Coordinates of C-alpha atoms in Angstrom, one line a residue:
M272 CA 24.1 -5.4 6.7
K273 CA 21.7 -3.1 8.9
K274 CA 18.1 -3.4 7.8
A275 CA 16.7 0.0 6.8
Y276 CA 14.0 1.4 8.9
V277 CA 10.6 1.7 7.7
R278 CA 8.2 4.1 9.3
P279 CA 4.9 2.5 10.1
L280 CA 1.9 3.8 7.9
D281 CA 0.2 6.9 9.5
L282 CA -3.3 5.5 9.6
R283 CA -4.6 8.6 11.4
N284 CA -3.6 11.6 9.3
G285 CA -1.9 10.0 6.2
Q286 CA -3.2 9.6 2.6
V287 CA -2.9 7.2 -0.5
D288 CA -0.2 8.1 -2.6
M289 CA 1.0 6.7 -6.1
N290 CA 3.7 4.6 -4.4
H291 CA 1.0 2.5 -2.7
G292 CA 0.2 1.1 -6.0
A293 CA 3.6 0.9 -7.4
G294 CA 4.2 -2.7 -6.3
G295 CA 7.1 -1.8 -4.3
R296 CA 8.0 -1.4 -0.4
A297 CA 5.2 1.0 0.0
T298 CA 2.6 -1.5 -1.5
A299 CA 3.8 -4.2 0.7
Q300 CA 3.6 -2.1 3.7
L301 CA 0.0 -1.1 2.8
V302 CA -0.9 -4.6 2.4
D303 CA 0.8 -5.9 5.5
E304 CA -0.3 -3.2 7.8
L305 CA -3.8 -2.6 6.8
F306 CA -5.3 -5.5 4.6
V307 CA -3.5 -8.7 6.1
R308 CA -3.8 -7.2 9.6
A309 CA -7.6 -6.8 9.1
F310 CA -8.3 -9.9 7.1
D311 CA -5.8 -12.2 9.0
N312 CA -6.0 -15.8 7.9
L313 CA -3.5 -18.4 6.8
F314 CA -4.1 -17.9 3.1
L315 CA -3.2 -14.3 3.3
R316 CA -0.1 -14.8 5.6
A317 CA 1.3 -17.2 3.1
G318 CA 1.9 -14.0 0.8
N319 CA 1.3 -15.8 -2.5
D320 CA -0.5 -14.3 -5.6
G321 CA -3.5 -16.6 -4.9
A322 CA -5.2 -19.1 -2.6
V323 CA -5.6 -22.9 -3.1
V324 CA -8.9 -24.0 -2.1
S325 CA -11.2 -27.0 -2.3
P326 CA -14.7 -27.6 -2.2
P327 CA -16.5 -30.2 -0.1
A328 CA -16.5 -33.7 -1.8
G329 CA -19.2 -34.0 -4.4
H330 CA -20.1 -30.6 -4.4
R331 CA -20.0 -28.2 -7.5
L332 CA -18.5 -24.6 -7.4
V333 CA -20.5 -21.4 -7.7
V334 CA -18.5 -18.2 -8.5
A335 CA -20.0 -14.8 -8.5
T336 CA -18.2 -11.3 -8.9
D337 CA -19.5 -7.8 -8.0
A338 CA -18.3 -4.3 -8.1
H339 CA -19.2 -1.7 -5.6
V340 CA -19.0 2.1 -6.5
I341 CA -21.5 3.5 -3.8
T342 CA -21.9 7.2 -3.0
P343 CA -21.6 8.3 -0.2
L344 CA -19.0 5.6 1.0
F345 CA -20.4 5.6 4.5
F346 CA -24.3 5.7 5.2
P347 CA -26.7 4.7 8.0
G348 CA -26.5 1.0 8.4
G349 CA -23.4 0.2 6.8
D350 CA -20.4 1.3 4.3
I351 CA -18.8 0.2 1.1
G352 CA -16.6 -2.3 2.9
S353 CA -19.6 -4.3 4.5
L354 CA -21.6 -4.0 1.5
A355 CA -19.0 -5.5 -0.7
V356 CA -19.0 -8.5 1.5
H357 CA -22.9 -8.8 1.9
G358 CA -23.4 -8.3 -2.0
T359 CA -21.2 -11.2 -2.9
I360 CA -22.0 -13.6 -0.2
N361 CA -25.7 -13.1 -1.3
D362 CA -25.0 -13.5 -4.8
V363 CA -23.6 -17.0 -4.0
A364 CA -26.2 -17.8 -1.6
M365 CA -29.0 -16.9 -4.2
M366 CA -27.7 -20.0 -6.3
G367 CA -28.3 -22.2 -3.3
A368 CA -24.6 -22.6 -2.4
V369 CA -22.9 -22.1 0.9
P370 CA -20.4 -19.6 0.5
L371 CA -16.8 -20.5 1.3
Y372 CA -14.4 -17.8 0.5
L373 CA -14.0 -14.3 -1.0
S374 CA -11.3 -12.2 -2.8
A375 CA -11.2 -8.5 -3.1
S376 CA -9.7 -5.9 -5.5
F377 CA -9.3 -2.3 -4.2
I378 CA -9.0 0.7 -6.6
L379 CA -7.7 3.7 -4.5
E380 CA -7.6 7.3 -5.4
E381 CA -4.4 9.3 -4.7
G382 CA -4.9 11.4 -1.8
F383 CA -7.7 9.2 -0.2
A384 CA -7.3 9.3 3.7
L385 CA -5.8 6.3 5.1
A386 CA -8.1 6.7 8.3
E387 CA -11.1 6.1 6.0
L388 CA -9.6 3.4 4.3
R389 CA -8.7 1.7 7.5
R390 CA -12.4 2.2 8.6
I391 CA -13.7 0.7 5.4
V392 CA -11.2 -2.3 5.6
E393 CA -12.0 -3.0 9.1
S394 CA -15.7 -3.1 8.4
M395 CA -15.4 -5.3 5.5
A396 CA -13.1 -7.8 7.7
A397 CA -15.8 -7.5 10.4
A398 CA -18.5 -8.4 8.0
A399 CA -16.5 -11.2 6.7
R400 CA -15.7 -12.8 10.1
E401 CA -19.5 -12.5 11.1
A402 CA -20.4 -14.2 7.9
G403 CA -18.0 -17.0 8.3
V404 CA -16.6 -16.3 4.9
P405 CA -12.9 -15.3 4.9
V406 CA -11.1 -12.9 2.4
V407 CA -8.3 -15.3 1.1
A408 CA -6.9 -13.3 -1.9
G409 CA -6.9 -9.6 -3.0
D410 CA -5.3 -6.9 -5.0
T411 CA -4.6 -3.1 -4.7
K412 CA -4.3 -0.5 -7.3
V413 CA -3.9 3.3 -7.0
V414 CA -5.2 5.9 -9.7
E415 CA -4.4 9.6 -10.0
A416 CA -6.5 12.2 -8.0
G417 CA -9.9 12.7 -9.8
K418 CA -10.1 9.4 -11.5
A419 CA -11.9 7.3 -9.0
D420 CA -14.4 8.3 -6.2
G421 CA -12.0 7.7 -3.1
V422 CA -12.2 3.9 -3.4
F423 CA -14.0 1.2 -5.7
I424 CA -14.1 -2.5 -4.5
S425 CA -14.7 -5.5 -6.6
T426 CA -15.3 -8.8 -4.8
T427 CA -15.3 -12.4 -5.9
G428 CA -17.2 -15.3 -4.1
I429 CA -16.7 -19.0 -4.1
G430 CA -19.5 -21.2 -2.8
A431 CA -20.4 -24.9 -2.7
L432 CA -23.3 -26.3 -4.4
P433 CA -24.6 -29.5 -2.7
P434 CA -25.4 -32.4 -5.2
G435 CA -28.7 -32.2 -6.6
R436 CA -29.6 -28.9 -5.8
C437 CA -30.7 -26.6 -8.7
L438 CA -32.1 -23.0 -8.5
D439 CA -32.5 -21.0 -11.7
G440 CA -34.4 -17.9 -12.9
A441 CA -35.9 -20.3 -15.7
L442 CA -37.8 -22.6 -13.2
A443 CA -40.8 -20.6 -11.9
R444 CA -44.1 -22.4 -12.9
P445 CA -47.8 -21.1 -13.0
G446 CA -49.4 -21.6 -9.6
D447 CA -46.1 -21.0 -7.6
A448 CA -46.0 -18.4 -4.9
V449 CA -43.9 -15.2 -4.8
L450 CA -42.2 -14.8 -1.3
L451 CA -40.4 -11.8 0.1
S452 CA -38.2 -12.0 3.2
G453 CA -38.9 -8.6 4.5
T454 CA -39.5 -4.9 3.8
I455 CA -38.3 -3.1 0.8
G456 CA -36.5 -0.1 0.0
D457 CA -34.6 0.5 3.0
H458 CA -31.1 0.5 1.6
G459 CA -31.8 2.9 -1.4
V460 CA -33.6 5.5 0.8
A461 CA -30.7 5.2 3.6
V462 CA -28.0 6.0 1.0
L463 CA -30.3 8.8 -0.6
S464 CA -30.9 10.4 2.9
R465 CA -27.3 10.7 3.7
R466 CA -26.3 11.6 0.1
E467 CA -28.7 14.6 -0.2
S468 CA -28.5 15.3 3.7
L469 CA -32.2 14.6 4.4
D470 CA -33.7 14.4 7.8
F471 CA -36.4 12.2 8.7
E472 CA -38.2 11.9 12.0
T473 CA -37.0 8.4 12.3
T474 CA -33.6 7.2 11.2
I475 CA -33.7 5.0 8.1
E476 CA -31.1 2.4 7.8
S477 CA -29.8 0.3 5.1
D478 CA -30.9 -3.4 5.5
S479 CA -27.4 -4.6 4.4
A480 CA -26.8 -8.2 5.5
A481 CA -25.4 -11.6 4.5
L482 CA -28.3 -13.7 3.7
H483 CA -26.7 -17.1 3.5
T484 CA -28.0 -18.4 6.9
L485 CA -31.6 -17.0 5.9
V486 CA -31.4 -19.1 2.6
G487 CA -30.0 -22.2 4.4
Q488 CA -32.7 -22.1 6.9
L489 CA -35.3 -21.7 4.1
L490 CA -33.9 -24.7 2.0
A491 CA -33.7 -27.0 5.0
A492 CA -37.5 -26.5 5.9
V493 CA -38.8 -27.8 2.5
P494 CA -38.2 -30.6 0.2
E495 CA -35.4 -30.3 -2.4
G496 CA -36.9 -28.5 -5.6
A497 CA -39.8 -26.7 -3.6
I498 CA -37.9 -23.6 -4.0
R499 CA -37.5 -22.8 -7.7
V500 CA -35.6 -19.4 -7.6
L501 CA -34.0 -17.3 -5.3
R502 CA -32.8 -13.7 -6.0
D503 CA -31.8 -10.7 -3.9
P504 CA -33.6 -7.4 -5.3
T505 CA -30.8 -5.0 -5.5
R506 CA -30.3 -2.4 -8.3
G507 CA -33.8 -2.1 -10.0
G508 CA -35.6 -3.3 -6.7
L509 CA -38.1 -5.7 -6.4
A510 CA -40.1 -4.7 -9.7
T511 CA -37.1 -5.3 -11.8
T512 CA -36.1 -8.7 -10.2
L513 CA -39.5 -10.2 -10.7
N514 CA -39.6 -9.1 -14.4
E515 CA -36.3 -10.6 -14.7
I516 CA -37.6 -14.1 -13.3
A517 CA -40.8 -13.5 -15.3
R518 CA -38.9 -13.2 -18.6
Q519 CA -36.3 -16.1 -17.9
S520 CA -39.4 -18.5 -17.0
S521 CA -41.6 -17.3 -19.6
V522 CA -44.4 -16.6 -17.1
G523 CA -46.3 -13.9 -15.7
M524 CA -47.0 -12.7 -11.9
V525 CA -49.8 -11.0 -10.1
L526 CA -48.7 -9.2 -7.0
D527 CA -50.9 -8.2 -3.9
E528 CA -50.1 -4.5 -3.2
T529 CA -51.3 -4.8 0.5
A530 CA -49.1 -7.8 1.1
I531 CA -45.8 -6.1 0.2
P532 CA -44.0 -5.0 3.5
V533 CA -42.8 -1.4 3.4
R534 CA -41.6 0.6 6.5
P535 CA -43.8 3.6 7.0
Q536 CA -40.9 5.9 7.1
V537 CA -39.5 4.4 3.8
E538 CA -43.1 4.9 2.2
A539 CA -43.2 8.4 3.5
A540 CA -39.7 9.4 2.1
C541 CA -40.6 7.8 -1.3
E542 CA -43.8 9.8 -1.5
L543 CA -41.9 13.1 -0.5
L544 CA -39.3 12.4 -3.3
G545 CA -41.6 11.0 -6.0
L546 CA -40.1 7.5 -5.7
D547 CA -41.7 4.2 -5.9
P548 CA -40.4 1.6 -3.3
L549 CA -40.8 -1.4 -5.8
Y550 CA -37.8 0.2 -7.7
I551 CA -35.6 1.1 -4.9
A552 CA -32.5 -1.1 -4.1
N553 CA -32.2 -3.5 -1.3
E554 CA -29.3 -5.2 0.1
G555 CA -30.8 -7.4 2.7
K556 CA -33.7 -9.1 1.3
C557 CA -34.5 -12.1 -0.7
V558 CA -37.1 -13.2 -3.2
A559 CA -38.2 -16.8 -3.5
I560 CA -40.3 -18.6 -6.0
C561 CA -41.9 -21.5 -4.0
A562 CA -44.1 -24.4 -5.0
A563 CA -47.6 -23.6 -3.6
P564 CA -47.9 -26.6 -1.1
F565 CA -44.9 -25.6 0.8
V566 CA -45.5 -21.9 1.1
Q567 CA -46.4 -21.9 4.9
D568 CA -43.3 -24.0 5.8
A569 CA -41.0 -21.8 3.8
L570 CA -42.6 -18.5 5.6
A571 CA -42.3 -20.1 8.9
A572 CA -38.8 -20.9 8.4
W573 CA -38.0 -17.4 7.3
R574 CA -40.0 -15.8 10.2
A575 CA -38.0 -17.8 12.6
H576 CA -34.7 -16.1 11.5
P577 CA -33.7 -12.8 12.7
L578 CA -33.6 -11.4 9.1
G579 CA -37.0 -12.8 8.0
H580 CA -39.6 -11.8 10.9
Q581 CA -41.6 -9.7 8.2
A582 CA -41.5 -12.5 5.4
A583 CA -44.8 -12.5 3.4
C584 CA -46.3 -14.1 0.4
I585 CA -46.8 -11.4 -2.0
G586 CA -48.1 -12.9 -5.2
T587 CA -48.7 -15.7 -7.5
V588 CA -46.8 -16.9 -10.6
T589 CA -49.3 -17.1 -13.7
D590 CA -49.4 -18.5 -17.3
D591 CA -49.0 -15.3 -19.3
P592 CA -47.5 -15.4 -22.7
H593 CA -46.5 -11.6 -22.5
H594 CA -44.7 -12.4 -19.3
F595 CA -46.3 -9.4 -17.6
V596 CA -45.8 -8.4 -14.0
Q597 CA -49.0 -7.0 -12.7
M598 CA -50.1 -5.4 -9.1
A599 CA -53.5 -6.0 -7.7
T600 CA -54.1 -2.7 -5.9
A601 CA -55.6 -1.9 -2.7
F602 CA -58.4 -0.3 -4.6
G603 CA -59.4 -3.4 -6.4
G604 CA -57.8 -2.6 -9.9
R605 CA -54.8 -3.8 -11.5
R606 CA -51.6 -1.9 -12.8
M607 CA -48.6 -3.0 -14.7
V608 CA -45.3 -3.3 -12.7
D609 CA -42.8 -2.7 -15.5
W610 CA -39.1 -2.7 -15.7
L611 CA -37.0 -0.1 -14.2
S612 CA -36.8 2.8 -16.7
G613 CA -33.8 4.9 -16.4
E614 CA -31.7 5.3 -13.1
P615 CA -33.6 7.2 -10.1
L616 CA -30.7 6.6 -7.7
P617 CA -27.2 6.1 -9.4
R618 CA -24.3 4.8 -7.6
I619 CA -26.4 3.0 -5.1
C620 CA -24.4 -0.2 -4.5

């Protein structure tokens, strides 16, 4: 019997339609011609409903999941595809684990341009290859026009945690140092500038990046246990992240305003828009709570990495029954750095 001819996907002018999510020939074609071709690896080529993977001997598994609903889908320095890879890899890395595998689920809106979908998928695949963390399983669903903002992506990451390693938000101790791997606010301001069509003298780009090698370099430079906590200050920014740690560990913190690195153009944009960089999302920065004797070794390790040139010690963990995070200002006073109230920048990651 002669095999029916199937026209290739029109990846230049075509659009997502409901058939692409129906589970039939159109779904298989979308998966084969777009997703498998971009993410290509042995797991996906097998065509199974999942992937069989194993951690290195003696290691424990770390699992993290994330959903990405950013507006706009493309922004200076990245897009929803690369962001989905970076965000999930970073969640695994913040536990001290080595990221091994990713899975990805796409919710597509009927009418979404296949050209834009290909651009997102190819960006996502490039980010995964660069990080050395393959996408080994996935799923695709299509919803009616108007029920999604083009594309939503949910990702899950699996990593391997070496024996004896424990990083936990409850482990910060009075006297520890608060370290930051670089400038804050870049991602949120980059997204906002594209969303609101704002023009600045200097282009502000997202800091979106996979941080697992930065984390690995840090952990290799100090004794086991010297790094108590790792976090990536995404939604809610640096201020919210530090308040989370303070609450988990039942401690306080005092930050040094002059030590927190902020790019001049980001600071100027925030001043213009009435925003505080402390509460702006980041997608390529790391906070570490470090035992005081090892601060210089930790900073040296970060500054030797391409993503950590501007690493700084920005504060100290204190004994505070109220678990307050405070800022020692440039004028010699102190102010409270409270939790984020409301949502100044919705749909940011």
